[in-house]
mmCIF file of C-alpha atoms in Angstrom:
data_model
loop_
_atom_site.group_PDB
_atom_site.id
_atom_site.type_symbol
_atom_site.label_atom_id
_atom_site.label_comp_id
_atom_site.label_asym_id
_atom_site.label_seq_id
_atom_site.Cartn_x
_atom_site.Cartn_y
_atom_site.Cartn_z
ATOM 1 C CA MET A 240 34.676 -6.700 8.112
ATOM 2 C CA PRO A 241 31.592 -5.758 6.021
ATOM 3 C CA PRO A 242 30.578 -8.116 3.184
ATOM 4 C CA SER A 243 32.172 -7.469 -0.195
ATOM 5 C CA ARG A 244 30.198 -6.093 -3.129
ATOM 6 C CA ASP A 245 30.157 -9.554 -4.716
ATOM 7 C CA GLU A 246 28.765 -11.073 -1.514
ATOM 8 C CA GLN A 247 26.112 -8.362 -1.302
ATOM 9 C CA ASP A 248 25.117 -8.937 -4.927
ATOM 10 C CA TYR A 249 24.984 -12.699 -4.385
ATOM 11 C CA GLU A 250 22.735 -12.385 -1.325
ATOM 12 C CA SER A 251 20.540 -9.781 -3.013
ATOM 13 C CA ARG A 252 19.950 -12.023 -6.039
ATOM 14 C CA ARG A 253 19.380 -15.049 -3.809
ATOM 15 C CA ARG A 254 16.728 -13.173 -1.833
ATOM 16 C CA GLN A 255 15.181 -11.953 -5.084
ATOM 17 C CA ILE A 256 14.700 -15.579 -6.164
ATOM 18 C CA ILE A 257 13.269 -16.548 -2.757
ATOM 19 C CA ASP A 258 10.746 -13.719 -2.939
ATOM 20 C CA GLY A 259 9.712 -14.667 -6.457
ATOM 21 C CA ALA A 260 9.434 -18.339 -5.521
ATOM 22 C CA LEU A 261 7.179 -17.483 -2.580
ATOM 23 C CA HIS A 262 4.574 -15.975 -4.894
ATOM 24 C CA VAL A 263 4.777 -18.835 -7.393
ATOM 25 C CA PHE A 264 4.509 -21.520 -4.702
ATOM 26 C CA ALA A 265 1.576 -19.599 -3.181
ATOM 27 C CA GLY A 266 -0.263 -19.587 -6.494
ATOM 28 C CA LYS A 267 0.705 -22.912 -8.042
ATOM 29 C CA GLY A 268 1.854 -25.186 -5.211
ATOM 30 C CA PHE A 269 5.123 -27.098 -5.080
ATOM 31 C CA GLU A 270 4.480 -29.673 -7.791
ATOM 32 C CA LYS A 271 3.185 -27.296 -10.475
ATOM 33 C CA ALA A 272 5.633 -24.450 -9.882
ATOM 34 C CA THR A 273 8.235 -24.306 -12.654
ATOM 35 C CA ASN A 274 11.674 -22.762 -12.709
ATOM 36 C CA ARG A 275 10.612 -20.613 -15.650
ATOM 37 C CA GLU A 276 7.737 -19.141 -13.623
ATOM 38 C CA ILE A 277 9.966 -18.626 -10.602
ATOM 39 C CA ALA A 278 12.633 -16.911 -12.728
ATOM 40 C CA SER A 279 9.993 -14.640 -14.247
ATOM 41 C CA ALA A 280 8.544 -13.724 -10.837
ATOM 42 C CA ALA A 281 12.049 -13.074 -9.521
ATOM 43 C CA GLY A 282 12.957 -10.867 -12.486
ATOM 44 C CA ILE A 283 15.980 -12.907 -13.537
ATOM 45 C CA GLY A 284 16.770 -13.770 -17.119
ATOM 46 C CA SER A 285 17.428 -17.490 -17.091
ATOM 47 C CA PRO A 286 15.679 -20.283 -15.143
ATOM 48 C CA GLY A 287 19.036 -22.074 -15.063
ATOM 49 C CA LEU A 288 20.442 -19.275 -12.921
ATOM 50 C CA ILE A 289 18.362 -20.612 -10.010
ATOM 51 C CA TYR A 290 20.765 -23.566 -9.745
ATOM 52 C CA HIS A 291 23.628 -21.200 -9.079
ATOM 53 C CA TYR A 292 21.957 -20.318 -5.773
ATOM 54 C CA PHE A 293 19.942 -23.452 -4.884
ATOM 55 C CA LYS A 294 20.580 -27.166 -5.405
ATOM 56 C CA ASP A 295 17.078 -27.923 -6.694
ATOM 57 C CA LYS A 296 13.429 -26.927 -6.275
ATOM 58 C CA ARG A 297 13.204 -28.696 -2.931
ATOM 59 C CA ASP A 298 16.173 -26.724 -1.605
ATOM 60 C CA LEU A 299 14.598 -23.501 -2.863
ATOM 61 C CA PHE A 300 11.289 -24.371 -1.181
ATOM 62 C CA ARG A 301 13.111 -25.060 2.086
ATOM 63 C CA GLN A 302 14.793 -21.656 1.904
ATOM 64 C CA VAL A 303 11.454 -19.956 1.196
ATOM 65 C CA VAL A 304 9.823 -21.600 4.222
ATOM 66 C CA GLU A 305 12.752 -20.830 6.522
ATOM 67 C CA THR A 306 12.854 -17.209 5.370
ATOM 68 C CA TYR A 307 9.152 -16.590 5.897
ATOM 69 C CA ALA A 308 8.534 -18.804 8.945
ATOM 70 C CA PRO A 309 10.333 -17.023 11.815
ATOM 71 C CA ALA A 310 9.444 -19.831 14.239
ATOM 72 C CA LEU A 311 11.878 -22.076 12.339
ATOM 73 C CA GLN A 312 14.619 -19.492 12.782
ATOM 74 C CA LEU A 313 14.004 -19.646 16.528
ATOM 75 C CA ILE A 314 14.062 -23.434 16.553
ATOM 76 C CA ALA A 315 17.455 -23.350 14.849
ATOM 77 C CA ARG A 316 18.681 -21.757 18.118
ATOM 78 C CA GLY A 317 16.773 -24.298 20.199
ATOM 79 C CA ASP A 318 19.602 -25.159 22.588
ATOM 80 C CA GLU A 319 19.655 -21.547 23.774
ATOM 81 C CA MET A 320 16.009 -21.800 24.839
ATOM 82 C CA MET A 321 16.111 -25.056 26.785
ATOM 83 C CA ASP A 322 16.418 -23.343 30.180
ATOM 84 C CA MET A 323 14.267 -20.300 29.422
ATOM 85 C CA PRO A 324 10.974 -20.108 31.387
ATOM 86 C CA PRO A 325 8.000 -21.808 29.659
ATOM 87 C CA ARG A 326 5.898 -18.652 29.490
ATOM 88 C CA GLU A 327 8.704 -16.787 27.731
ATOM 89 C CA VAL A 328 9.382 -19.587 25.234
ATOM 90 C CA LEU A 329 5.708 -20.277 24.477
ATOM 91 C CA ASN A 330 4.896 -16.592 24.019
ATOM 92 C CA LEU A 331 7.864 -16.252 21.684
ATOM 93 C CA LEU A 332 6.950 -19.298 19.585
ATOM 94 C CA ALA A 333 3.252 -18.422 19.439
ATOM 95 C CA SER A 334 4.041 -14.843 18.424
ATOM 96 C CA THR A 335 6.353 -15.873 15.599
ATOM 97 C CA PHE A 336 3.854 -18.469 14.380
ATOM 98 C CA ILE A 337 0.960 -16.024 14.288
ATOM 99 C CA THR A 338 3.168 -13.365 12.658
ATOM 100 C CA MET A 339 2.971 -15.467 9.485
ATOM 101 C CA LEU A 340 -0.707 -14.512 9.204
ATOM 102 C CA ASP A 341 0.317 -10.922 8.492
ATOM 103 C CA ASN A 342 2.025 -11.877 5.216
ATOM 104 C CA ARG A 343 -0.673 -12.733 2.685
ATOM 105 C CA ALA A 344 1.688 -14.474 0.274
ATOM 106 C CA THR A 345 3.143 -16.618 3.050
ATOM 107 C CA MET A 346 -0.306 -17.568 4.297
ATOM 108 C CA SER A 347 -1.457 -18.409 0.771
ATOM 109 C CA MET A 348 1.582 -20.607 0.275
ATOM 110 C CA PHE A 349 1.008 -22.518 3.504
ATOM 111 C CA LYS A 350 -2.666 -23.095 2.697
ATOM 112 C CA MET A 351 -1.726 -24.292 -0.780
ATOM 113 C CA MET A 352 0.925 -26.624 0.652
ATOM 114 C CA LEU A 353 -1.459 -28.111 3.211
ATOM 115 C CA GLY A 354 -3.950 -28.984 0.493
ATOM 116 C CA GLU A 355 -1.217 -30.355 -1.762
ATOM 117 C CA ALA A 356 0.259 -32.406 1.092
ATOM 118 C CA VAL A 357 -3.067 -34.190 1.579
ATOM 119 C CA ARG A 358 -3.295 -35.086 -2.118
ATOM 120 C CA ARG A 359 0.379 -35.887 -2.686
ATOM 121 C CA PRO A 360 2.230 -37.708 0.124
ATOM 122 C CA SER A 361 5.605 -36.852 -1.423
ATOM 123 C CA VAL A 362 4.859 -33.140 -1.023
ATOM 124 C CA GLY A 363 3.612 -33.794 2.506
ATOM 125 C CA GLU A 364 6.922 -35.445 3.327
ATOM 126 C CA ILE A 365 8.867 -32.444 2.011
ATOM 127 C CA PHE A 366 6.679 -29.990 3.917
ATOM 128 C CA ASN A 367 6.907 -32.036 7.126
ATOM 129 C CA THR A 368 10.686 -32.364 6.907
ATOM 130 C CA ILE A 369 11.125 -28.609 6.515
ATOM 131 C CA GLY A 370 8.555 -27.407 9.063
ATOM 132 C CA PRO A 371 6.522 -29.570 11.478
ATOM 133 C CA GLY A 372 9.147 -32.306 11.491
ATOM 134 C CA ARG A 373 11.570 -29.847 13.093
ATOM 135 C CA GLY A 374 9.215 -27.843 15.305
ATOM 136 C CA PHE A 375 7.445 -30.805 16.898
ATOM 137 C CA PRO A 376 10.612 -32.609 18.129
ATOM 138 C CA PHE A 377 11.973 -29.328 19.482
ATOM 139 C CA LEU A 378 8.880 -28.765 21.626
ATOM 140 C CA VAL A 379 8.889 -32.401 22.789
ATOM 141 C CA ARG A 380 12.507 -31.954 23.865
ATOM 142 C CA TYR A 381 11.796 -28.615 25.535
ATOM 143 C CA PHE A 382 8.765 -29.888 27.471
ATOM 144 C CA SER A 383 10.639 -33.038 28.528
ATOM 145 C CA HIS A 384 13.516 -30.903 29.805
ATOM 146 C CA GLN A 385 11.157 -28.636 31.742
ATOM 147 C CA MET A 386 9.415 -31.695 33.230
ATOM 148 C CA ASP A 387 12.798 -33.038 34.354
ATOM 149 C CA LYS A 388 13.501 -29.677 36.001
ATOM 150 C CA GLY A 389 10.175 -29.826 37.846
ATOM 151 C CA THR A 390 8.820 -26.715 36.137
ATOM 152 C CA LEU A 391 6.079 -28.540 34.220
ATOM 153 C CA ARG A 392 3.918 -31.464 35.317
ATOM 154 C CA ARG A 393 5.006 -34.875 34.155
ATOM 155 C CA MET A 394 2.916 -36.143 31.248
ATOM 156 C CA ASP A 395 3.346 -37.398 27.695
ATOM 157 C CA PRO A 396 5.336 -34.581 26.034
ATOM 158 C CA GLY A 397 3.950 -35.365 22.574
ATOM 159 C CA ALA A 398 0.397 -34.977 23.866
ATOM 160 C CA ALA A 399 1.413 -31.719 25.551
ATOM 161 C CA VAL A 400 2.839 -30.370 22.287
ATOM 162 C CA ARG A 401 -0.434 -31.102 20.494
ATOM 163 C CA CYS A 402 -2.391 -29.346 23.248
ATOM 164 C CA PHE A 403 -0.249 -26.235 22.820
ATOM 165 C CA ILE A 404 -0.222 -26.170 19.022
ATOM 166 C CA GLY A 405 -3.927 -27.001 18.628
ATOM 167 C CA PRO A 406 -5.323 -23.588 19.657
ATOM 168 C CA LEU A 407 -2.868 -21.788 17.359
ATOM 169 C CA ILE A 408 -3.925 -23.919 14.403
ATOM 170 C CA ALA A 409 -7.577 -23.283 15.303
ATOM 171 C CA TYR A 410 -6.923 -19.534 15.371
ATOM 172 C CA MET A 411 -5.313 -19.702 11.922
ATOM 173 C CA LEU A 412 -8.191 -21.749 10.481
ATOM 174 C CA THR A 413 -10.926 -19.532 11.914
ATOM 175 C CA LYS A 414 -9.120 -16.473 10.597
ATOM 176 C CA GLU A 415 -8.257 -17.771 7.128
ATOM 177 C CA VAL A 416 -10.657 -20.584 6.224
ATOM 178 C CA PHE A 417 -13.649 -20.983 8.565
ATOM 179 C CA VAL A 418 -14.047 -17.275 9.332
ATOM 180 C CA GLN A 419 -15.965 -16.527 12.525
ATOM 181 C CA ALA A 420 -17.952 -13.491 13.663
ATOM 182 C CA ASP A 421 -15.199 -12.280 16.002
ATOM 183 C CA THR A 422 -12.363 -12.719 13.505
ATOM 184 C CA GLU A 423 -11.816 -8.983 13.098
ATOM 185 C CA THR A 424 -12.011 -8.185 16.817
ATOM 186 C CA LEU A 425 -9.973 -11.040 18.305
ATOM 187 C CA ARG A 426 -6.468 -9.631 18.337
ATOM 188 C CA PRO A 427 -3.442 -11.907 17.913
ATOM 189 C CA GLU A 428 -2.005 -10.695 21.223
ATOM 190 C CA LYS A 429 -5.166 -11.746 23.069
ATOM 191 C CA MET A 430 -5.155 -15.144 21.380
ATOM 192 C CA ILE A 431 -1.521 -15.753 22.327
ATOM 193 C CA GLU A 432 -2.059 -14.619 25.914
ATOM 194 C CA THR A 433 -5.143 -16.822 26.308
ATOM 195 C CA ALA A 434 -3.611 -19.913 24.700
ATOM 196 C CA VAL A 435 -0.448 -19.710 26.818
ATOM 197 C CA ASP A 436 -2.425 -19.011 30.029
ATOM 198 C CA ILE A 437 -4.747 -21.975 29.511
ATOM 199 C CA PHE A 438 -1.881 -24.305 28.616
ATOM 200 C CA LEU A 439 0.296 -23.329 31.559
ATOM 201 C CA HIS A 440 -2.644 -23.404 33.970
ATOM 202 C CA GLY A 441 -2.815 -27.131 33.306
ATOM 203 C CA MET A 442 0.928 -27.772 32.960
ATOM 204 C CA GLU A 443 2.829 -25.641 35.448
ATOM 205 C CA VAL A 444 3.835 -27.122 38.785
ATOM 206 C CA PRO A 445 2.625 -24.793 41.590
ATOM 207 C CA GLY A 446 5.729 -23.314 43.181
ATOM 208 C CA GLY A 447 7.847 -25.225 40.681
ATOM 209 C CA LYS A 448 11.527 -24.546 40.244
#
């Protein structure tokens, strides 16, 4: 049964607020963003209307991150990926992570949040709970499972996660902050292929299951 008109209107307005909040968080950060500014950016009349769709500003921020960070949507289905081959899972996660770079507002928000997290531990805790605090444990669990299956070499799974994530973070930084001479010519697809190849070259068990 298709959604009713009321359900469609509710979801449309909810997404309208998420889109407006993205631009305000990108420009002001979490702490300084106000409901009045978010309501204005979303094109809704009353800041109080936000609470009809979200519990508080933290809940709204979580919804913004989950909407614009497709890797988190994948992680929400993590159990389905436990037995998928490492190359398939890593390519999928790397691709969704790097896809964020294509949305300028999303990238601006994440850069703003990183800076704010360093200055304000409370914001860092919120950001970690929503994003890294979910992605990191998932990868630890996935790598541990693949090690138990004999697909990946046995080693500290937390160290392995950092070795996989590190090149992706470096790619983001050299594209957005510390721009390098090859920034315009190094394609995302090549970066993903290279990062996954190097990682699996060190991690895969030859002839593994």
